[in-house]
PDB file of C-alpha atoms in Angstrom:
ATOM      1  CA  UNK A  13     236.932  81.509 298.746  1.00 73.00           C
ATOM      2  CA  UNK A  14     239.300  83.278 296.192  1.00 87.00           C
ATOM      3  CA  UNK A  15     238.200  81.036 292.649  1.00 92.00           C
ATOM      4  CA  UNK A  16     234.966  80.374 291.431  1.00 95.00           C
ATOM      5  CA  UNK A  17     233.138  78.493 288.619  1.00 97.00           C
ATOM      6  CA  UNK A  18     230.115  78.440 286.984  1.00 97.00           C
ATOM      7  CA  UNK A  19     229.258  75.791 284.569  1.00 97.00           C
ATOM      8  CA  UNK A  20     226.401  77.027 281.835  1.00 96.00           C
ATOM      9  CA  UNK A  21     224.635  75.711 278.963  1.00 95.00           C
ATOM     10  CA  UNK A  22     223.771  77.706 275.284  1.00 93.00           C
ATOM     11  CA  UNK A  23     220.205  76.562 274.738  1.00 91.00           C
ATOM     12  CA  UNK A  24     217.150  77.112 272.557  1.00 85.00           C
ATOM     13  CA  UNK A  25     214.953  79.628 273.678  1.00 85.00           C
ATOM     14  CA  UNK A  26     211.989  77.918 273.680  1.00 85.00           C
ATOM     15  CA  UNK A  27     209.053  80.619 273.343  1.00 85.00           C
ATOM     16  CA  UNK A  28     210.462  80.410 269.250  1.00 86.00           C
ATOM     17  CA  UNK A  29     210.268  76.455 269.241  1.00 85.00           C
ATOM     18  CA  UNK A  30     206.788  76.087 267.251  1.00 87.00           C
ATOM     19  CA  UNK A  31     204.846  72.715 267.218  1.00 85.00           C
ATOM     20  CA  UNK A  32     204.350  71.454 263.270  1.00 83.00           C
ATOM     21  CA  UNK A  33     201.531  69.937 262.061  1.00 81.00           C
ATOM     22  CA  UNK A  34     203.106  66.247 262.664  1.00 82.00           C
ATOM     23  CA  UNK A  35     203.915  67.559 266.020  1.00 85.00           C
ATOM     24  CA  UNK A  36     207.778  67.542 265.087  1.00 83.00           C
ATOM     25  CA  UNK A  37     209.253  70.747 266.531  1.00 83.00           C
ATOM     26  CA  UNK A  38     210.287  73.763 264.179  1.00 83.00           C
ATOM     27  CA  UNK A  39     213.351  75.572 265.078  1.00 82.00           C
ATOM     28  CA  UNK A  40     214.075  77.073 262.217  1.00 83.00           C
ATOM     29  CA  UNK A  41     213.492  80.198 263.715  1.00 86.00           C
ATOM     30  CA  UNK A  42     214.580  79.946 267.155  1.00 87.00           C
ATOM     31  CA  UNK A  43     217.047  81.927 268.727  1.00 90.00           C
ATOM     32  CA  UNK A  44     219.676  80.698 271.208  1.00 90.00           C
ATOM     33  CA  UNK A  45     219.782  81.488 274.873  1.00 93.00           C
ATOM     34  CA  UNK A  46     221.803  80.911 278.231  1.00 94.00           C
ATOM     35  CA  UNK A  47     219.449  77.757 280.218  1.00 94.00           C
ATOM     36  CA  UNK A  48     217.495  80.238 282.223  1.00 93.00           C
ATOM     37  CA  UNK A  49     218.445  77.693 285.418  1.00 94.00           C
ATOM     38  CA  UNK A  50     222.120  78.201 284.834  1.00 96.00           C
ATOM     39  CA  UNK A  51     221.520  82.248 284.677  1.00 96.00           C
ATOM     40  CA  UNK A  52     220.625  81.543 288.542  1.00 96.00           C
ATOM     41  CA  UNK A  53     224.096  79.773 289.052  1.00 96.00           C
ATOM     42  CA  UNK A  54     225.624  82.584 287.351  1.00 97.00           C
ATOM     43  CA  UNK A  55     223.940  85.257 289.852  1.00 97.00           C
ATOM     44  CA  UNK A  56     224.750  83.165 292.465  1.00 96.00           C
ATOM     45  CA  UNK A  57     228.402  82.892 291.293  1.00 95.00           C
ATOM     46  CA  UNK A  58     228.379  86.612 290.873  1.00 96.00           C
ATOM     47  CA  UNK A  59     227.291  87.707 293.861  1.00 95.00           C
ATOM     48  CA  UNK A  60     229.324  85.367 296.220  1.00 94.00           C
ATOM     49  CA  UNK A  61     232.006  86.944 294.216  1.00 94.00           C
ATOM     50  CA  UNK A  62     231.311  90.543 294.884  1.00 93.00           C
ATOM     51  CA  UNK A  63     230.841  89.758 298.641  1.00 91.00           C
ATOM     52  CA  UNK A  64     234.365  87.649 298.982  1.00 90.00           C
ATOM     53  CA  UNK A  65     236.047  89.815 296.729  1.00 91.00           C
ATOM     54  CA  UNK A  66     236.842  86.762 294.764  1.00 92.00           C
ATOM     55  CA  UNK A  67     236.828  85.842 291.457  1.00 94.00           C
ATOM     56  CA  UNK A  68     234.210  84.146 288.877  1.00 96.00           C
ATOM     57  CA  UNK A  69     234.819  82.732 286.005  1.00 97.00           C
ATOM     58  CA  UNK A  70     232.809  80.254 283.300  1.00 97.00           C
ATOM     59  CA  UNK A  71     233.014  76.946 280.921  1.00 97.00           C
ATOM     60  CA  UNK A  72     230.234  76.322 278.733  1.00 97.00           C
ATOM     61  CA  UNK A  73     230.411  73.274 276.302  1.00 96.00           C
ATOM     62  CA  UNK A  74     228.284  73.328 273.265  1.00 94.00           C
ATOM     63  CA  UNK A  75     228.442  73.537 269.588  1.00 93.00           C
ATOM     64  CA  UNK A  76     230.177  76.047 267.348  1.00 92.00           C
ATOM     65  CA  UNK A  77     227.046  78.218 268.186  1.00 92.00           C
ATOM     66  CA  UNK A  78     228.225  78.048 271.842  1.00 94.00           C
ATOM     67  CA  UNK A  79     230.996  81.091 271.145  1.00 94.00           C
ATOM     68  CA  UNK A  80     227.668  83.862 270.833  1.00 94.00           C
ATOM     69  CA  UNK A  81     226.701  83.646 274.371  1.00 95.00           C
ATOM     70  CA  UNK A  82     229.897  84.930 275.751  1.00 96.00           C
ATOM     71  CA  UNK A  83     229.431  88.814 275.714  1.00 95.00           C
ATOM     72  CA  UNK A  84     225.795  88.085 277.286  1.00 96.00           C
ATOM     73  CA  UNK A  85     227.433  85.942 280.189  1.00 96.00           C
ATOM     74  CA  UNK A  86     230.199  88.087 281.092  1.00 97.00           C
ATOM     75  CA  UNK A  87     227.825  91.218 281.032  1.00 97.00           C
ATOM     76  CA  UNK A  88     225.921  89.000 284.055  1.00 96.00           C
ATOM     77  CA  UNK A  89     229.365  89.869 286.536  1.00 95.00           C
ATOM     78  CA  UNK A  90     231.780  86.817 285.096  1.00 96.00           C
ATOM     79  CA  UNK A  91     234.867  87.728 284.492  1.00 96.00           C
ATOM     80  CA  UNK A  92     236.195  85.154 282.339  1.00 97.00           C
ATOM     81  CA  UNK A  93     234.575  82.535 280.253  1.00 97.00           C
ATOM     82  CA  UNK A  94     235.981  79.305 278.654  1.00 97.00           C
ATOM     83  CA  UNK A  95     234.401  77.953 275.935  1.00 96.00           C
ATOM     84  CA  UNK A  96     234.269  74.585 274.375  1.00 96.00           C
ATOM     85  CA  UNK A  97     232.471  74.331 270.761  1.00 94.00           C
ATOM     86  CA  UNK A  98     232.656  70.908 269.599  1.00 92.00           C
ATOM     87  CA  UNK A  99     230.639  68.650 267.340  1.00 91.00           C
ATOM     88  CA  UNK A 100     230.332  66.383 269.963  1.00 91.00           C
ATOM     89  CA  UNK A 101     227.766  68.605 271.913  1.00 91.00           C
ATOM     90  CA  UNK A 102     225.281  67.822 269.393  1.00 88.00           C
ATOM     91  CA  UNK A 103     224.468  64.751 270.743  1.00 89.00           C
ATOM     92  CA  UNK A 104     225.651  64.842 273.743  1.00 91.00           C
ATOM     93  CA  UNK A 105     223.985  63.254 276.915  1.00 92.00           C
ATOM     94  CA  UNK A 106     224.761  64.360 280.576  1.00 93.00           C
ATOM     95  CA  UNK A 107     227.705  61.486 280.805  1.00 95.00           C
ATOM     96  CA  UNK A 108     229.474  63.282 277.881  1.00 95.00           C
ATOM     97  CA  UNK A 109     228.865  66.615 278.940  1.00 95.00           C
ATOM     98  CA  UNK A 110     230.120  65.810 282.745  1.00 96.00           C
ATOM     99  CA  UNK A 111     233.095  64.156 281.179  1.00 96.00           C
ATOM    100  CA  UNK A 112     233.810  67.509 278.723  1.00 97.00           C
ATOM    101  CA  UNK A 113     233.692  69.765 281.518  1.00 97.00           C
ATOM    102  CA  UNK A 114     235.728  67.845 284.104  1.00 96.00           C
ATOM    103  CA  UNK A 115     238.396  67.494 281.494  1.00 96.00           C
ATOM    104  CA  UNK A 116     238.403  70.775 280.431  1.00 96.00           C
ATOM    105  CA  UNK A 117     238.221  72.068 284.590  1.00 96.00           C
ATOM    106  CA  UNK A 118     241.252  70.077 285.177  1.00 95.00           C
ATOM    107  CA  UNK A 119     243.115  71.414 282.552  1.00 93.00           C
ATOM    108  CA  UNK A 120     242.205  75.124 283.683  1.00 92.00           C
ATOM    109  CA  UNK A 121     242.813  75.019 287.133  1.00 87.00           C
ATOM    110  CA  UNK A 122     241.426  74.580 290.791  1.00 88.00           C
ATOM    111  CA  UNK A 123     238.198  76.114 291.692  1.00 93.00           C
ATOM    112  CA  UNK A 124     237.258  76.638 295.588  1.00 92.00           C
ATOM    113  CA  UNK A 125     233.598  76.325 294.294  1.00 94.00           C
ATOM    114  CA  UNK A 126     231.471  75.333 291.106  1.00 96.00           C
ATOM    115  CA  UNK A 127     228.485  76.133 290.849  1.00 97.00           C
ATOM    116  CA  UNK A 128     225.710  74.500 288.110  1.00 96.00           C
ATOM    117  CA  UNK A 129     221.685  74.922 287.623  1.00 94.00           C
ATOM    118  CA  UNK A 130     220.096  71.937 289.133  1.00 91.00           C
ATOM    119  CA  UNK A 131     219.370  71.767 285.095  1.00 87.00           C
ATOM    120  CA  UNK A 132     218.602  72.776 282.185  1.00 86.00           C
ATOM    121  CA  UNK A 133     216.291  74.360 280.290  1.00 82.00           C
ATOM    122  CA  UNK A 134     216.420  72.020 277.292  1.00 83.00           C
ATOM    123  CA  UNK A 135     216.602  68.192 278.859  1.00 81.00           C
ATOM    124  CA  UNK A 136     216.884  69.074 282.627  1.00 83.00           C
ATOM    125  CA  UNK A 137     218.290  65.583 283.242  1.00 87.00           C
ATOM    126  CA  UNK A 138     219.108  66.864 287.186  1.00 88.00           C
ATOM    127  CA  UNK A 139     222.878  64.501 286.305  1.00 92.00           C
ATOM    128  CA  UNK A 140     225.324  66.894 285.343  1.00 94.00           C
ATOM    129  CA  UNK A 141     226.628  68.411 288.780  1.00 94.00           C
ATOM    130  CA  UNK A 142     226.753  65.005 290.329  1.00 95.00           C
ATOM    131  CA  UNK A 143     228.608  63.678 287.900  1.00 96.00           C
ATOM    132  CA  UNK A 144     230.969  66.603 287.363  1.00 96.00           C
ATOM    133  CA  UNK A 145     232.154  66.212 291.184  1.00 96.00           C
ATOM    134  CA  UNK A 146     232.152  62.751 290.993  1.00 97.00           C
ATOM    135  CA  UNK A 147     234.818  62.981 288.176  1.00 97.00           C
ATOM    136  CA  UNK A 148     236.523  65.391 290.246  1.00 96.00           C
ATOM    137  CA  UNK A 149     236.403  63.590 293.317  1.00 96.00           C
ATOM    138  CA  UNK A 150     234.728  66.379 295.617  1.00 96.00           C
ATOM    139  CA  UNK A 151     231.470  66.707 296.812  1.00 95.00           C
ATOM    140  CA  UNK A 152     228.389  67.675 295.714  1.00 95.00           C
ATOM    141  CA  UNK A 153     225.131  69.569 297.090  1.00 96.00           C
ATOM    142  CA  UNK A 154     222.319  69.379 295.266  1.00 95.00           C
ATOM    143  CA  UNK A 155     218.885  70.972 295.180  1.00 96.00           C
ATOM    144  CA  UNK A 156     220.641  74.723 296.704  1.00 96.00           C
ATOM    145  CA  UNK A 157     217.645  77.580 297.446  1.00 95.00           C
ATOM    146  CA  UNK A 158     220.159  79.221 299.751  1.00 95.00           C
ATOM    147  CA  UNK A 159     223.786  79.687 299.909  1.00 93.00           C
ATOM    148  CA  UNK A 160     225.772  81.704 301.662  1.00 92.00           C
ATOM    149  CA  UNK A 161     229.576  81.346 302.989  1.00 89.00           C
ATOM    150  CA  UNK A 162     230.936  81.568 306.753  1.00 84.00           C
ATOM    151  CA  UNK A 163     234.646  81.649 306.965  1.00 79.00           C
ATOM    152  CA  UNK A 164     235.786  78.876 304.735  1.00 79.00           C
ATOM    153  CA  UNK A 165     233.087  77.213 305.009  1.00 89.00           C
ATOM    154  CA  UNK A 166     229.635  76.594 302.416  1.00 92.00           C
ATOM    155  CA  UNK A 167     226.746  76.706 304.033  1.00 94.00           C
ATOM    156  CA  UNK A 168     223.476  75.972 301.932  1.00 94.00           C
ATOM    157  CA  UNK A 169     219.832  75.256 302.290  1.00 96.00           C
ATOM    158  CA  UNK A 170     218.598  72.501 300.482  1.00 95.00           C
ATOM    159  CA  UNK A 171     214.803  71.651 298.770  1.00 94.00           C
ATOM    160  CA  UNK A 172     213.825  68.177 299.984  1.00 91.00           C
ATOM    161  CA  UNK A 173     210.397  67.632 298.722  1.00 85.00           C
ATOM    162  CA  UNK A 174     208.080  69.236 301.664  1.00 87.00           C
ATOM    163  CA  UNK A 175     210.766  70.074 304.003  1.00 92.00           C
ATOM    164  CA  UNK A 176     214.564  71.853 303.390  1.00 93.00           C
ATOM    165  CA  UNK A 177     217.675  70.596 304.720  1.00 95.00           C
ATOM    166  CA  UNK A 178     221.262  72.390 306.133  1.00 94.00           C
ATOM    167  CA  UNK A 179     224.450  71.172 305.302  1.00 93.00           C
ATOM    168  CA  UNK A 180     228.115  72.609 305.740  1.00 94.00           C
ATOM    169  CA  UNK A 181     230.857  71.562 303.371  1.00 93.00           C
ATOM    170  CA  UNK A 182     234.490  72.524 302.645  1.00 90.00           C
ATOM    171  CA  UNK A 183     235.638  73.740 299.320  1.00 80.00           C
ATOM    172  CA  UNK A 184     236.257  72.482 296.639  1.00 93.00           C
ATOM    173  CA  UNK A 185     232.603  71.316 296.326  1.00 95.00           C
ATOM    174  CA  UNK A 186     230.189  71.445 293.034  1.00 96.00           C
ATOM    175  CA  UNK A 187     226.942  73.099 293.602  1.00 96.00           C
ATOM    176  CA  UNK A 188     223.759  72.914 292.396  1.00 96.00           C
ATOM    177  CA  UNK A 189     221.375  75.436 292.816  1.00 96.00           C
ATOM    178  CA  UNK A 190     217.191  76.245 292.253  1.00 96.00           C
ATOM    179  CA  UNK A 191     215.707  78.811 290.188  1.00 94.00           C
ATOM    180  CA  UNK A 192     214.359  80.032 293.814  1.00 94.00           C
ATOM    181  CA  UNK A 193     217.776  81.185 294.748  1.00 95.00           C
ATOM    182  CA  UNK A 194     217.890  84.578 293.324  1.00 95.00           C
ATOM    183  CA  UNK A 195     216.645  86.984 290.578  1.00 96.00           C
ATOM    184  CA  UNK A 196     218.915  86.968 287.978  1.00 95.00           C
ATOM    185  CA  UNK A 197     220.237  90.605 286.995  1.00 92.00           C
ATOM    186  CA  UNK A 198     219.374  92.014 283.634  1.00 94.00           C
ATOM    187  CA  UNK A 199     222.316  93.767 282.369  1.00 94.00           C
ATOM    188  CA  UNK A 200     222.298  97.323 281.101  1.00 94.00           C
ATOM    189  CA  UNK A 201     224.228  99.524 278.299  1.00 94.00           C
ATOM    190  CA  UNK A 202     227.234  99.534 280.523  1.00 94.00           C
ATOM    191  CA  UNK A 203     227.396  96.049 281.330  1.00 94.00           C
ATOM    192  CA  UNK A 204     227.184  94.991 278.016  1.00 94.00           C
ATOM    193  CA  UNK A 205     230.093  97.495 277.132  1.00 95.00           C
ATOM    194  CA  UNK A 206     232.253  96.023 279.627  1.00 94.00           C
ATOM    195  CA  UNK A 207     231.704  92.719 278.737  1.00 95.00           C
ATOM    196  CA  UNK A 208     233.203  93.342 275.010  1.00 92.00           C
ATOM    197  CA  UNK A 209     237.034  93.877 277.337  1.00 94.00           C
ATOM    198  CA  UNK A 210     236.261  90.565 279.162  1.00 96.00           C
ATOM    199  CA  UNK A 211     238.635  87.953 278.764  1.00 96.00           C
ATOM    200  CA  UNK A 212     237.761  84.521 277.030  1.00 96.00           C
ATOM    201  CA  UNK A 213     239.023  81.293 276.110  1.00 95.00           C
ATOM    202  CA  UNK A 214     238.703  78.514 273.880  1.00 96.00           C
ATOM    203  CA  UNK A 215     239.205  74.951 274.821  1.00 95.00           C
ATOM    204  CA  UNK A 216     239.471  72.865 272.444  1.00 95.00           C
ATOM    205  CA  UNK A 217     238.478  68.970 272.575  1.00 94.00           C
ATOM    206  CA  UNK A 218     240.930  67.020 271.013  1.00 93.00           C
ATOM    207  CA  UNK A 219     243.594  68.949 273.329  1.00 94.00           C
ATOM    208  CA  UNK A 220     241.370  67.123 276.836  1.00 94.00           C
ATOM    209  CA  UNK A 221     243.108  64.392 275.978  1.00 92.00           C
ATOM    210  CA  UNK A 222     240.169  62.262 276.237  1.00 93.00           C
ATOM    211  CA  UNK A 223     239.603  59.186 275.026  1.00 93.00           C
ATOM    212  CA  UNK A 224     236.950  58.298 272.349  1.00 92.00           C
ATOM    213  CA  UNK A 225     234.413  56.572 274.700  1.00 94.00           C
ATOM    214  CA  UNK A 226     234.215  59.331 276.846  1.00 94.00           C
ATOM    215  CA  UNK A 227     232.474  61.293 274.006  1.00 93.00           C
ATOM    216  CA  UNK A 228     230.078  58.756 273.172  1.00 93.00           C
ATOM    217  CA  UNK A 229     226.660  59.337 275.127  1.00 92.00           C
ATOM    218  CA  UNK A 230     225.157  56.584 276.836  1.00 90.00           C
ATOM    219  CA  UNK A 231     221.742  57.679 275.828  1.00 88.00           C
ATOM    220  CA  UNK A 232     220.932  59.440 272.723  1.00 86.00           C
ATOM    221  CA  UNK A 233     217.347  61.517 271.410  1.00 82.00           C
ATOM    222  CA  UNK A 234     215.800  59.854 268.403  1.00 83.00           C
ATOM    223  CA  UNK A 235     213.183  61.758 267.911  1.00 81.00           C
ATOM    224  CA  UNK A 236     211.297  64.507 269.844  1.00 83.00           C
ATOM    225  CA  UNK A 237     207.830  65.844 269.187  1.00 83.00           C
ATOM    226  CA  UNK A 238     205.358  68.200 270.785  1.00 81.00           C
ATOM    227  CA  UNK A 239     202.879  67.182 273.337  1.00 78.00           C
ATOM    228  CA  UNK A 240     198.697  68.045 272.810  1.00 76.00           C
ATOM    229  CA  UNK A 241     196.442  67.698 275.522  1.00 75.00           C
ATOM    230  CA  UNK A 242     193.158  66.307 275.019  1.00 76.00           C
ATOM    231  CA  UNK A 243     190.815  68.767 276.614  1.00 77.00           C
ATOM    232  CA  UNK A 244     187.548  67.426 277.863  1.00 79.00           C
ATOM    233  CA  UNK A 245     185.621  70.972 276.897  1.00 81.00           C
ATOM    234  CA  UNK A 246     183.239  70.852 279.988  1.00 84.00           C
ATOM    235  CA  UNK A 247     181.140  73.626 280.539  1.00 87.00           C
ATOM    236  CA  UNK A 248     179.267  74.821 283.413  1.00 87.00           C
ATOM    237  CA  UNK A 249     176.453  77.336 282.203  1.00 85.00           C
ATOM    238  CA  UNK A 250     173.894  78.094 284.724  1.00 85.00           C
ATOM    239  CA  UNK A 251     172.690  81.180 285.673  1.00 86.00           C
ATOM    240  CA  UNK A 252     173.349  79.832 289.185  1.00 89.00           C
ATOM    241  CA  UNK A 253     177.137  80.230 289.962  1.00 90.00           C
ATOM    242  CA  UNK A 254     176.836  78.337 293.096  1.00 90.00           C
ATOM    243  CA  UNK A 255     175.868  75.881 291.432  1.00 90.00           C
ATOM    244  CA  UNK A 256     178.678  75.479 288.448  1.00 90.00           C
ATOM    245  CA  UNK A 257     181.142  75.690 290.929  1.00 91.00           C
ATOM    246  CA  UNK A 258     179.402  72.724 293.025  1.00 90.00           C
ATOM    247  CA  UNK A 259     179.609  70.700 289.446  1.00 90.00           C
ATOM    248  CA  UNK A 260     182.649  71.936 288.489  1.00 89.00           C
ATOM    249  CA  UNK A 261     184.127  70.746 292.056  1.00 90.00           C
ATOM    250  CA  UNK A 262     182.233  67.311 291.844  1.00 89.00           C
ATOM    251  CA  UNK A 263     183.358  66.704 288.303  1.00 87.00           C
ATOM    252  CA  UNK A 264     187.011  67.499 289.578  1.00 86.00           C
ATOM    253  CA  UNK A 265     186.431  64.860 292.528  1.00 87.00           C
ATOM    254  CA  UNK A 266     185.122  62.381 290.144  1.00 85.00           C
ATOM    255  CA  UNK A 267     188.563  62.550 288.421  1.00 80.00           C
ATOM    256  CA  UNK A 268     190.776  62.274 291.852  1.00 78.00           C
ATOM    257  CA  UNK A 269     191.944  65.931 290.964  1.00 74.00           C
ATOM    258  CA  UNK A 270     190.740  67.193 294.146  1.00 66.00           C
TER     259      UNK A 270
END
């Protein structure tokens, strides 16, 4: 493996979304983040790196905004990021995105492995990676808690529900991997340095040569609006505490949570 890719996405961070009083969300005060998921695909880019002695590199597609996370992803071991800031990414569904990013892949180069969080931290649709390699015509592995390389080969460890599967597969291949994979690394002062001398890029749309369709998304947000849960207020009081625990169990039963 000599060339890697990671694909991220510039999010909200969502700890500064707050919940009005018509449940409508307020981000007026939220900052922007890199999708925690896809800061595991970038460790996980990283490191295979370092251990091939090959190199990673990055395309995010967003909005103008998109252009302030690149000093924070190449201080996480990248060493070049492309970036696509577009309009288009406002409204843009996992079919546009896919389409974006295997335009804008082809037009960069060849990759011996891309790597993607199984989702993201805004709409975590789980559609992006398969639909990225199915527009590049390689293969995909989803669901990745383990990845490692033997010769030229992938091999990864996937999630299945209650049991994990094996597979092999032969570069080029798009990856997607779990948060369980690794702990990403929080850079420090001289990361951060460095990654002011990193290379980036800017890819523009309208030079993908794509046609207009392609940026239209097949499913679009009309409205979104913060969830409350009706709490039942229960409480067990007696001075016996075998006892509340017997209720609180029975009352759990009675609701088929236990």
């Amino acid at each position: 493996m000599e060339k890697l890719l990671v694909c991220y996405k510039w999010v909200l961070d969502e700890q500064d979304i707050k919940i009005a009083g018509d449940l409508s969300l307020d981000t007026g005060r939220a900052k922007y983040k890199i999708s925690d998921y896809d800061k595991n695909a970038i460790e996980a880019g990283a490191l295979l790196a370092e251990q091939q002695g090959a190199c990673v590199e990055a395309v995010t597609f967003g909005t103008a905004a998109v252009k302030q996370s690149l000093k924070d992803a190449l201080s996480r071991g990248l060493d070049k990021v492309y970036w696509i800031g577009d309009a288009a990414a406002e409204q843009a569904d996992a079919f546009v995105t896919a389409n974006v990013l295997a335009a804008a892949i082809k037009k960069i180069g060849q990759y011996d492995l891309i790597l993607c969080g199984e989702g993201s931290s805004d709409s975590y649709s789980q559609q992006t990676a398969p639909r990225l390699a199915a527009l590049l015509g390689i293969p995909a592995v989803t669901f990745v808690q383990k990845l490692t390389i033997d010769g030229g080969q992938v091999v990864a460890t996937r999630k299945l529900g209650d049991c994990t599967e094996e597979v092999t597969v032969t570069g080029p291949a798009v990856i997607s991997v779990l948060p369980e994979i690794n702990k990403p690394r929080i850079p420090g002062l001289k990361q951060v340095m460095a990654a002011a001398k990193k290379p980036s890029a800017e890819v523009k749309v309208t030079d993908l040569g794509m046609a207009a369709e392609e940026l239209f998304p097949k499913v679009r947000c009309l409205a979104i609006k913060g969830y409350v849960m009706d709490r039942k207020k229960v409480i067990f009081k007696d001075d016996d505490q075998a006892y509340n625990v017997a209720k609180l169990v029975a009352s759990l039963a009675k609701e088929g949570l236990c």
